[in-house]
Coordinates of C-alpha atoms in Angstrom, one line a residue:
Chain A
X1 CA 81.1 142.2 150.8
X2 CA 84.7 141.3 151.7
X3 CA 83.9 142.0 155.3
X4 CA 81.1 139.5 155.3
X5 CA 83.3 136.9 153.6
X6 CA 86.1 137.6 156.0
X7 CA 83.8 136.9 158.9
X8 CA 82.3 133.8 157.4
X9 CA 85.4 132.1 156.0
X10 CA 87.5 133.0 159.1
X11 CA 84.7 131.8 161.4
X12 CA 84.3 128.6 159.3
X13 CA 88.0 127.7 159.4
X14 CA 88.0 128.2 163.2
X15 CA 84.8 126.2 163.5
X16 CA 86.3 123.3 161.6
X17 CA 89.3 123.5 163.9
X18 CA 87.1 123.2 167.0
X19 CA 85.2 120.3 165.5
X20 CA 88.5 118.5 164.8
X21 CA 89.6 119.2 168.4
X22 CA 86.4 117.8 169.9
X23 CA 85.7 114.9 167.6
X24 CA 89.2 113.5 167.1
X25 CA 90.3 114.5 170.6
X26 CA 93.5 116.2 169.4
X27 CA 95.6 118.8 171.2
X28 CA 96.0 122.4 170.1
X29 CA 99.5 121.6 168.9
X30 CA 98.1 118.9 166.5
X31 CA 95.5 121.3 165.2
X32 CA 97.9 124.2 164.4
X33 CA 100.4 121.8 162.8
X34 CA 97.7 120.3 160.6
X35 CA 96.3 123.7 159.6
X36 CA 99.8 125.0 158.8
X37 CA 100.4 122.0 156.6
X38 CA 97.0 122.4 154.9
X39 CA 97.8 126.0 154.1
X40 CA 101.1 125.0 152.5
X41 CA 99.4 122.2 150.6
X42 CA 96.7 124.5 149.2
X43 CA 99.3 127.1 148.2
X44 CA 101.4 124.5 146.4
X45 CA 98.3 124.0 144.1
X46 CA 97.9 127.8 143.8
X47 CA 94.5 127.5 145.5
X48 CA 95.2 129.6 148.6
X49 CA 95.6 132.9 146.7
X50 CA 92.1 132.4 145.3
X51 CA 90.8 132.0 148.8
X52 CA 92.5 135.2 149.8
X53 CA 90.9 137.1 146.9
X54 CA 87.5 136.0 148.0
X55 CA 87.8 136.1 151.8
X56 CA 90.6 138.6 152.5
X57 CA 91.5 138.6 156.2
X58 CA 89.3 135.5 156.6
X59 CA 92.0 133.6 154.9
X60 CA 95.1 135.6 156.0
X61 CA 94.5 135.7 159.7
X62 CA 94.0 132.0 160.5
X63 CA 97.3 130.0 161.0
X64 CA 96.7 128.2 157.6
X65 CA 97.9 131.4 156.0
X66 CA 101.3 130.9 157.7
X67 CA 101.8 127.7 155.7
X68 CA 100.6 129.4 152.6
X69 CA 103.0 132.3 153.1
X70 CA 106.0 130.1 153.6
X71 CA 105.3 128.1 150.5
X72 CA 104.4 131.1 148.4
X73 CA 107.6 132.9 149.3
X74 CA 109.7 129.8 148.7
X75 CA 108.2 129.3 145.3
X76 CA 108.5 132.9 144.4
X77 CA 112.2 133.0 145.1
X78 CA 112.8 129.6 143.5
X79 CA 111.3 130.9 140.2
X80 CA 114.0 133.7 140.3
X81 CA 117.0 131.9 141.7
X82 CA 116.4 128.2 141.1
X83 CA 116.2 125.4 143.8
X84 CA 118.3 127.2 146.4
X85 CA 115.7 130.0 146.3
X86 CA 113.3 127.7 148.1
X87 CA 115.4 128.0 151.2
X88 CA 116.6 131.5 150.8
X89 CA 113.1 133.0 150.2
X90 CA 111.0 130.9 152.5
X91 CA 110.7 133.4 155.4
X92 CA 110.3 136.6 153.4
X93 CA 106.5 136.9 153.7
X94 CA 106.2 135.7 157.3
X95 CA 109.1 137.8 158.5
X96 CA 106.9 140.6 159.9
X97 CA 104.7 138.1 161.8
X98 CA 107.5 136.2 163.4
X99 CA 109.6 139.2 164.2
X100 CA 106.6 141.0 165.8
X101 CA 105.7 137.9 167.8
X102 CA 109.2 137.6 169.2
X103 CA 109.6 141.2 170.1
X104 CA 106.2 141.8 171.6
X105 CA 106.2 138.4 173.5
X106 CA 109.6 139.3 175.0
X107 CA 108.5 142.7 176.2
X108 CA 105.2 141.3 177.4
X109 CA 107.1 138.8 179.5
X110 CA 109.4 141.5 180.8
X111 CA 106.7 143.9 181.8
X112 CA 103.8 141.7 183.0
X113 CA 103.4 139.0 185.6
X114 CA 101.3 135.9 185.0
X115 CA 98.1 135.9 187.0
X116 CA 97.2 132.2 187.1
Chain B
X1 CA 99.8 91.5 214.0
X2 CA 98.4 94.8 213.0
X3 CA 97.9 93.8 209.4
X4 CA 94.4 92.9 208.5
X5 CA 93.5 91.1 205.3
X6 CA 95.4 91.9 202.2
X7 CA 95.8 95.6 202.3
X8 CA 94.7 97.0 205.6
X9 CA 96.1 97.8 209.1
X10 CA 94.8 98.6 212.5
X11 CA 96.1 101.4 214.7
X12 CA 95.8 101.1 218.5
X13 CA 97.2 104.4 219.7
X14 CA 97.2 107.0 217.0
X15 CA 95.4 110.3 217.6
X16 CA 95.2 113.7 215.9
X17 CA 96.9 116.3 218.1
X18 CA 96.4 119.3 215.8
X19 CA 95.9 120.3 212.2
X20 CA 96.2 123.5 210.2
X21 CA 95.3 124.5 206.7
X22 CA 96.2 127.6 204.7
X23 CA 94.6 128.4 201.4
X24 CA 94.5 130.6 198.3
X25 CA 91.8 133.2 197.4
X26 CA 89.5 130.8 195.5
X27 CA 89.4 128.3 198.3
X28 CA 88.7 131.1 200.9
X29 CA 85.9 132.3 198.7
X30 CA 84.4 128.8 198.6
X31 CA 81.8 127.2 200.9
X32 CA 84.4 126.2 203.5
X33 CA 86.3 129.5 203.7
X34 CA 85.7 130.1 207.4
X35 CA 87.0 126.7 208.5
X36 CA 90.6 127.3 207.3
X37 CA 93.3 128.7 209.6
X38 CA 94.4 131.4 207.1
X39 CA 94.4 132.5 203.5
X40 CA 96.2 134.6 201.0
X41 CA 94.6 137.2 198.7
X42 CA 96.2 136.1 195.5
X43 CA 98.0 133.1 194.1
X44 CA 101.4 134.7 194.8
X45 CA 100.8 134.2 198.6
X46 CA 103.2 137.2 199.4
X47 CA 106.0 135.6 197.4
X48 CA 107.8 136.2 194.2
X49 CA 107.1 133.1 192.2
X50 CA 104.4 130.4 192.1
X51 CA 106.8 127.8 193.6
X52 CA 107.8 130.1 196.4
X53 CA 104.1 130.8 197.0
X54 CA 103.4 127.1 197.5
X55 CA 106.4 127.0 199.9
X56 CA 104.9 129.8 201.9
X57 CA 101.5 128.0 202.2
X58 CA 103.4 124.9 203.3
X59 CA 105.5 126.8 205.9
X60 CA 102.4 128.5 207.3
X61 CA 100.5 125.3 207.7
X62 CA 103.5 123.5 209.2
X63 CA 104.2 126.2 211.8
X64 CA 100.5 126.6 212.7
X65 CA 100.0 122.9 213.3
X66 CA 103.0 122.8 215.7
X67 CA 101.8 125.9 217.5
X68 CA 98.3 124.6 217.9
X69 CA 99.7 121.4 219.4
X70 CA 101.5 123.4 222.0
X71 CA 104.8 121.8 221.0
X72 CA 108.2 123.1 220.0
X73 CA 110.1 122.0 216.9
X74 CA 112.3 119.6 218.7
X75 CA 109.3 117.6 220.1
X76 CA 108.2 116.7 216.5
X77 CA 109.9 113.4 215.7
X78 CA 109.4 113.4 211.9
X79 CA 107.9 115.4 209.1
X80 CA 106.3 113.2 206.4
X81 CA 105.7 115.4 203.5
X82 CA 104.8 115.4 199.8
X83 CA 103.5 117.6 197.0
X84 CA 102.9 117.5 193.2
X85 CA 106.1 119.2 192.1
X86 CA 109.0 117.4 190.6
X87 CA 111.3 115.9 193.2
X88 CA 108.6 116.9 195.8
X89 CA 110.8 119.9 196.1
X90 CA 108.4 122.2 198.0
X91 CA 108.5 120.1 201.2
X92 CA 112.3 119.6 201.0
X93 CA 112.9 123.3 200.6
X94 CA 110.6 124.3 203.5
X95 CA 112.2 121.6 205.7
X96 CA 115.6 123.3 205.3
X97 CA 114.6 125.8 208.0
X98 CA 113.5 123.3 210.6
X99 CA 115.4 120.9 212.9
X100 CA 113.1 118.0 212.2
X101 CA 114.0 114.7 210.4
X102 CA 112.1 114.4 207.1
X103 CA 110.6 111.6 205.1
X104 CA 109.4 112.6 201.6
X105 CA 106.4 110.8 200.1
X106 CA 104.5 110.9 196.9
X107 CA 101.3 109.4 195.5
X108 CA 99.9 112.3 193.6
X109 CA 96.6 113.5 195.1
X110 CA 96.5 110.6 197.5
X111 CA 99.7 111.9 199.3
X112 CA 97.8 113.3 202.3
X113 CA 96.4 109.9 203.4
X114 CA 99.6 108.1 202.4
X115 CA 101.4 110.4 204.8
X116 CA 99.0 109.7 207.6
X117 CA 99.2 105.9 207.1
X118 CA 103.0 106.0 207.3
X119 CA 102.9 108.5 210.2
X120 CA 100.4 106.2 212.0
X121 CA 102.6 103.2 211.5
X122 CA 105.6 105.2 213.0
X123 CA 103.6 106.4 216.0
X124 CA 101.8 103.1 216.6
X125 CA 105.0 101.1 216.2
X126 CA 106.7 103.2 218.8
X127 CA 109.1 104.7 216.3
X128 CA 108.2 108.2 217.4
X129 CA 105.7 110.1 219.5
X130 CA 104.7 113.0 217.4
X131 CA 104.6 112.9 213.6
X132 CA 103.7 115.9 211.4
X133 CA 102.2 114.9 208.0
X134 CA 102.3 117.6 205.4
X135 CA 101.0 118.1 201.9
X136 CA 100.4 121.0 199.5
X137 CA 99.3 121.9 196.0
X138 CA 99.1 125.1 194.0
X139 CA 97.1 125.7 190.9
X140 CA 99.8 127.6 189.0
X141 CA 102.7 125.2 189.8
X142 CA 100.5 122.3 188.7
X143 CA 99.5 124.0 185.4
X144 CA 103.1 125.0 184.7
X145 CA 104.4 121.5 185.3
X146 CA 101.6 119.3 183.9
X147 CA 99.6 121.3 181.4
X148 CA 99.9 124.7 179.7
X149 CA 101.2 128.2 180.8
X150 CA 98.6 129.9 183.0
X151 CA 97.8 132.6 180.4
X152 CA 97.5 130.2 177.5
X153 CA 94.3 130.6 175.5
X154 CA 93.3 126.9 175.3
X155 CA 90.0 125.5 176.3
X156 CA 89.4 123.2 179.3
X157 CA 86.6 120.7 179.0
X158 CA 83.9 120.3 181.6
X159 CA 85.6 117.2 183.0
X160 CA 88.7 119.1 183.9
X161 CA 89.3 119.8 187.6
X162 CA 90.9 122.7 189.3
X163 CA 94.1 122.1 191.3
X164 CA 93.5 123.4 194.8
X165 CA 95.9 126.1 196.1
X166 CA 96.4 125.1 199.8
X167 CA 98.6 123.3 202.3
X168 CA 97.4 120.9 205.0
X169 CA 99.3 119.8 208.1
X170 CA 98.2 117.2 210.6
X171 CA 100.1 116.2 213.7
X172 CA 99.7 112.6 214.8
X173 CA 100.5 111.5 218.4
X174 CA 100.4 108.5 220.7
X175 CA 98.7 110.3 223.5
X176 CA 94.9 110.2 223.5
X177 CA 92.9 113.2 222.0
X178 CA 89.3 113.5 220.9
X179 CA 90.0 112.2 217.3
X180 CA 91.5 108.8 216.8
X181 CA 92.8 107.2 213.7
X182 CA 91.8 103.5 213.9
X183 CA 92.2 101.9 210.6
X184 CA 93.8 102.3 207.2
X185 CA 93.8 100.6 203.8
X186 CA 96.9 101.0 201.6
X187 CA 95.9 101.2 197.9
X188 CA 97.3 99.3 195.0
X189 CA 98.3 101.0 191.8
X190 CA 95.5 100.3 189.2
X191 CA 95.5 101.2 185.6
X192 CA 92.1 101.6 184.1
X193 CA 93.7 102.1 180.6
X194 CA 92.5 105.6 180.4
X195 CA 94.6 108.4 178.9
X196 CA 92.9 111.7 179.2
X197 CA 94.8 114.0 181.6
X198 CA 91.9 116.5 181.4
X199 CA 89.5 113.9 182.9
X200 CA 91.4 112.6 185.9
X201 CA 88.4 112.4 188.2
X202 CA 87.1 109.5 186.1
X203 CA 90.6 108.0 185.7
X204 CA 90.9 107.7 189.5
X205 CA 87.4 106.4 190.2
X206 CA 88.3 102.7 189.7
X207 CA 91.1 102.8 192.2
X208 CA 88.8 104.4 194.8
X209 CA 86.3 101.7 194.1
X210 CA 88.9 99.0 194.5
X211 CA 90.3 100.4 197.7
X212 CA 86.9 100.9 199.3
X213 CA 85.8 97.4 198.3
X214 CA 89.1 95.9 199.7
X215 CA 88.6 97.9 202.9
X216 CA 85.1 96.4 203.4
X217 CA 86.5 92.9 202.6
X218 CA 89.5 93.2 204.9
X219 CA 87.4 94.4 207.9
X220 CA 84.4 92.2 207.0
X221 CA 82.2 95.2 207.1
X222 CA 79.9 97.4 204.9
X223 CA 79.3 101.1 204.3
X224 CA 76.7 101.0 207.1
X225 CA 79.5 101.1 209.7
X226 CA 80.5 104.6 208.5
X227 CA 78.7 107.9 208.7
X228 CA 80.5 109.2 205.6
X229 CA 82.7 107.8 202.9
X230 CA 84.5 110.7 201.3
X231 CA 86.9 110.6 198.3
X232 CA 89.6 113.1 197.8
X233 CA 89.1 114.5 194.3
X234 CA 86.9 112.5 192.0
X235 CA 84.8 115.6 191.6
X236 CA 81.6 115.5 189.7
X237 CA 82.2 113.0 186.9
X238 CA 84.4 110.7 189.0
X239 CA 81.7 110.5 191.6
X240 CA 79.1 109.6 189.1
X241 CA 81.4 106.8 187.9
X242 CA 82.1 105.5 191.4
X243 CA 78.4 105.4 192.2
X244 CA 77.8 103.5 188.9
X245 CA 80.5 101.0 189.7
X246 CA 79.0 100.2 193.1
X247 CA 75.5 100.1 191.6
X248 CA 76.7 97.3 189.4
X249 CA 77.5 95.4 192.6
X250 CA 74.0 96.1 193.9
X251 CA 75.2 98.7 196.4
X252 CA 73.8 102.2 196.5
X253 CA 76.6 104.3 197.9
X254 CA 75.2 107.7 196.8
X255 CA 73.7 108.6 200.1
X256 CA 76.8 107.8 202.1
X257 CA 79.4 109.1 199.7
X258 CA 80.6 112.6 198.9
X259 CA 83.8 114.1 197.5
X260 CA 86.2 116.7 198.8
X261 CA 86.5 118.2 195.3
X262 CA 82.8 119.0 195.4
X263 CA 83.0 120.5 198.9
X264 CA 85.9 122.9 198.5
X265 CA 84.3 124.9 195.7
X266 CA 80.9 125.9 194.7
X267 CA 80.5 124.6 191.2
X268 CA 77.5 126.9 190.5
X269 CA 79.1 130.2 191.3
X270 CA 82.8 129.5 190.9
X271 CA 84.4 128.7 187.5
X272 CA 85.8 125.3 188.5
X273 CA 84.5 122.9 185.8
X274 CA 84.1 119.5 187.5
X275 CA 85.4 120.5 190.9
X276 CA 88.7 120.6 192.9
X277 CA 91.7 118.3 192.8
X278 CA 95.3 118.3 194.0
X279 CA 97.1 116.9 197.1
X280 CA 95.7 119.6 199.2
X281 CA 92.1 119.1 198.2
X282 CA 91.5 116.1 200.4
X283 CA 93.8 117.5 203.2
X284 CA 92.1 120.9 203.3
X285 CA 88.6 119.6 203.4
X286 CA 89.3 116.7 205.8
X287 CA 91.5 118.5 208.3
X288 CA 89.5 121.8 208.5
X289 CA 86.0 120.7 208.0
X290 CA 85.4 117.0 208.4
X291 CA 87.5 116.6 211.6
X292 CA 85.6 119.5 213.0
X293 CA 82.3 117.8 212.3
X294 CA 83.7 114.7 214.1
X295 CA 84.7 116.9 217.1
X296 CA 81.3 118.4 217.2
X297 CA 79.7 115.0 217.2
X298 CA 77.9 115.4 213.9
X299 CA 79.8 112.4 212.7
X300 CA 81.3 109.5 214.7
X301 CA 83.2 107.5 212.2
X302 CA 84.3 108.5 208.7
X303 CA 86.3 106.8 205.9
X304 CA 88.5 109.2 204.0
X305 CA 89.7 107.9 200.6
X306 CA 92.3 110.0 199.0
X307 CA 92.6 109.4 195.3
X308 CA 95.7 110.0 193.1
X309 CA 96.3 110.0 189.4
X310 CA 99.8 108.9 188.7
X311 CA 100.3 111.2 185.7
X312 CA 103.6 112.1 184.0
X313 CA 103.6 114.2 180.8
X314 CA 106.6 112.5 179.3
X315 CA 105.2 109.0 179.8
X316 CA 101.7 110.1 178.6
X317 CA 103.3 111.4 175.4
X318 CA 104.7 107.9 174.9
X319 CA 101.1 106.7 174.5
X320 CA 100.8 105.4 178.0
X321 CA 97.7 105.4 180.1
X322 CA 97.2 107.0 183.5
X323 CA 97.1 104.6 186.5
X324 CA 95.5 105.6 189.8
X325 CA 95.9 104.8 193.5
X326 CA 93.7 105.4 196.5
X327 CA 94.7 105.3 200.2
X328 CA 92.0 105.1 202.9
X329 CA 92.0 106.2 206.5
X330 CA 89.4 105.9 209.2
X331 CA 88.9 108.8 211.6
X332 CA 86.8 108.2 214.7
X333 CA 85.5 110.4 217.5
X334 CA 86.7 109.1 220.8
X335 CA 84.1 109.2 223.4
Chain C
X1 CA 87.7 93.6 186.3
X2 CA 89.1 95.6 183.4
X3 CA 86.2 94.8 181.2
X4 CA 83.7 95.9 183.8
X5 CA 85.6 99.1 184.4
X6 CA 86.0 99.9 180.6
X7 CA 82.2 99.3 180.3
X8 CA 81.4 101.8 183.1
X9 CA 83.9 104.3 181.8
X10 CA 82.3 104.3 178.4
X11 CA 78.8 104.5 179.8
X12 CA 79.4 107.4 182.1
X13 CA 81.4 109.4 179.6
X14 CA 80.1 113.0 179.6
X15 CA 79.0 114.3 176.3
X16 CA 80.9 117.2 174.9
X17 CA 78.8 120.2 173.8
X18 CA 80.2 119.9 170.3
X19 CA 77.7 122.2 168.6
X20 CA 78.0 124.9 171.3
X21 CA 81.8 124.8 171.1
X22 CA 81.7 124.9 167.3
X23 CA 79.4 127.9 167.3
X24 CA 81.5 129.8 169.8
X25 CA 84.7 129.1 167.8
X26 CA 82.9 130.3 164.6
X27 CA 81.8 133.5 166.3
X28 CA 85.0 134.6 167.9
X29 CA 87.2 133.4 165.0
X30 CA 85.0 135.2 162.6
X31 CA 85.1 138.4 164.6
X32 CA 88.9 138.4 164.9
X33 CA 89.1 138.0 161.1
X34 CA 86.6 140.7 160.5
X35 CA 88.5 143.0 162.8
X36 CA 91.6 142.2 160.8
X37 CA 89.8 143.0 157.5
X38 CA 88.6 146.3 158.9
X39 CA 92.2 147.2 159.9
X40 CA 93.5 146.3 156.4
X41 CA 90.8 148.5 154.9
X42 CA 91.6 151.4 157.2
X43 CA 95.4 151.2 156.5
X44 CA 94.9 150.9 152.7
X45 CA 92.2 153.5 152.2
X46 CA 92.8 155.8 155.2
X47 CA 96.6 155.8 155.3
X48 CA 97.3 155.0 151.6
X49 CA 99.5 152.0 152.3
X50 CA 99.8 149.3 149.7
X51 CA 97.9 146.1 150.0
X52 CA 101.1 144.3 151.2
X53 CA 102.1 147.0 153.7
X54 CA 98.6 147.2 155.1
X55 CA 98.5 143.4 155.6
X56 CA 101.9 143.5 157.4
X57 CA 100.9 146.3 159.7
X58 CA 97.7 144.5 160.5
X59 CA 99.5 141.3 161.4
X60 CA 101.9 143.3 163.6
X61 CA 99.1 145.1 165.3
X62 CA 97.1 141.9 165.9
X63 CA 100.2 140.2 167.4
X64 CA 100.6 143.2 169.7
X65 CA 97.0 143.1 170.8
X66 CA 97.2 139.4 171.5
X67 CA 100.4 139.9 173.6
X68 CA 98.8 142.7 175.6
X69 CA 95.7 140.7 176.2
X70 CA 97.9 137.8 177.4
X71 CA 99.8 140.1 179.7
X72 CA 96.6 141.5 181.2
X73 CA 95.3 138.0 181.9
X74 CA 92.4 138.4 179.5
X75 CA 93.3 136.1 176.6
X76 CA 93.0 132.9 178.5
X77 CA 89.4 133.9 179.5
X78 CA 88.5 134.5 175.9
X79 CA 90.2 131.3 175.0
X80 CA 88.1 129.3 177.5
X81 CA 85.0 130.6 175.7
X82 CA 86.2 130.4 172.2
X83 CA 88.5 127.3 172.0
X84 CA 89.7 127.1 168.4
X85 CA 88.3 130.6 167.8
X86 CA 91.4 132.0 169.6
X87 CA 93.9 129.2 168.8
X88 CA 93.6 129.1 165.0
X89 CA 94.1 132.8 164.2
X90 CA 97.6 134.2 164.3
X91 CA 96.6 135.8 167.6
X92 CA 96.8 132.3 169.0
X93 CA 100.3 131.9 167.8
X94 CA 101.3 135.2 169.5
X95 CA 99.5 134.1 172.7
X96 CA 101.3 130.8 172.8
X97 CA 104.6 132.6 172.6
X98 CA 103.7 135.3 175.1
X99 CA 102.2 133.0 177.6
X100 CA 105.1 130.6 177.6
X101 CA 107.6 133.4 177.9
X102 CA 105.6 135.1 180.7
X103 CA 105.1 131.9 182.7
X104 CA 108.9 131.2 182.8
X105 CA 109.7 134.7 183.9
X106 CA 110.4 133.4 187.3
X107 CA 113.5 131.6 185.9
X108 CA 115.0 134.8 184.7
X109 CA 115.4 136.5 181.3
X110 CA 117.7 134.1 179.5
X111 CA 116.9 130.7 181.0
X112 CA 113.3 131.6 181.6
X113 CA 111.7 134.1 179.1
X114 CA 114.0 133.6 176.2
X115 CA 114.6 129.8 176.4
X116 CA 110.9 129.0 176.8
X117 CA 109.4 131.4 174.2
X118 CA 109.0 128.9 171.4
X119 CA 108.0 126.0 173.6
X120 CA 104.5 125.8 172.3
X121 CA 104.9 127.8 169.1
X122 CA 107.9 126.1 167.7
X123 CA 105.8 123.4 166.2
X124 CA 104.1 125.9 163.8
X125 CA 107.5 127.0 162.4
X126 CA 109.0 123.5 162.2
X127 CA 105.9 122.0 160.5
X128 CA 105.5 125.1 158.3
X129 CA 109.1 125.0 157.0
X130 CA 109.0 121.3 156.5
X131 CA 105.7 121.4 154.6
X132 CA 106.6 124.5 152.6
X133 CA 110.0 123.3 151.6
X134 CA 109.0 119.7 150.7
X135 CA 105.7 120.7 148.9
X136 CA 107.5 123.6 147.3
X137 CA 110.3 121.4 146.1
X138 CA 107.8 119.0 144.6
X139 CA 105.9 121.8 142.9
X140 CA 109.0 123.4 141.6
X141 CA 110.4 120.2 140.1
X142 CA 106.9 119.4 138.7
X143 CA 107.0 122.8 137.1
X144 CA 110.4 122.0 135.5
X145 CA 109.3 118.7 134.1
X146 CA 105.9 119.9 132.8

């Protein structure tokens, strides 16, 4: 069941993104910024976790989940260490994603040549 | 006085001595492949970087044009060259290796005809005998500078055009040959208040319309005088718009008009969205194909209208629109 | 003159295939998420990783695949078909970094690859941190008051 929901919810989020690009004539950078913000917003109301329970990867793969993960980690650490925890914990859940992206992008650029 | 009307000039003694065009793989695979002087099998054009690839194309076209004219370097009085890169750096770097005075020019994709107009003025004014007018464009250098990295996964709309990878060289001279350049109209910058850099064909159509109209007015003539009126790179949607603008004036230009961006690629079989664009689009099609048709007698008199979109990413981000400019040149078969 | 031209510009404006684009984005985006879900399932059930570990490994693997597809010159073709279907998933984030770094390779390792890596992707991190911190702060303070 979660597989079906992952496909549907993930597809839906991407489809809404495409509609936003076409109807409002925005650039990809506007879209990703908006979606990251929305993910953070939903998480601040504790709603994004519910979406993840229902849709699994359909909620964790889109870039909205990045905003959710930053907010979630910040709040988690803040509940342990107070306000300063917001800043000290913010990257804990996204560390793997960012680190992987930097390392793999670097080696990709080193090994390959752009084809145009 | 060689000035005619508000924006046009007459040339008495300007002829085309030779021309050369080198292209990339997609252009060679297009409908006009066999007309070009040479081509490269990939976008790197036997070079290490995109920018050096464009320099190689430029160098090949330059040397071939001088060779075909039967001249040596020192007999060429000036190079007038321009391209789309910042500081028109491609031409400057290639010119390092030659002993020829250089004048750099820029009007985006209208650079080819701008160069010819200035070269024509130099030759007709007795300021030189042989003038080599150069231009080039390269798909990857243009994407890198104006849009996104070439491997980026964004989507281009149907109105987007593909920057042509090629270099065109044309040598103008004061001694008679079979192709003469008789008239030109210098364009004015016109801002249609349009701001979509992925729909430049339509952004440039108004300036083409205005230059063509002014040309007819300055010379007190109509489209009937010409066998063909061809724009540089309005491509599919820009052409529709140009035809529509003339229709509003009660003129049906559709039978006389075509566009280089639609000739250089086959829109059906090649993945090129609306068609070709770039400085070299007008140059490659005009120098290799259209002038050949003139030589063969299939056309007698053509009006080539190069169109340029004066786009700068920084200014665009400051919420500015994209103005356009079009320069027109008349090529005639000398009987 | 300007009014005449604006009028013609509006009249000849080509229609975007909005529905077709939306469906393509839905299809590809959905498939990428489905693929991710399958991977998470395999890592959890097949390799006995915890939910969190499985998710992390999946993210890492998807980023690797996106970078490889970028390097082989395939990602941009998928992107031309899918639009937001490849931009919205984290694979799009990885592609934006890999493609920027790759494009600037000609300027060398430090001034090319390294300096340009975050050119397109930096916005995600900046907006993410700004949103998460400010919204998090508001939430945290709200929690203290209430």
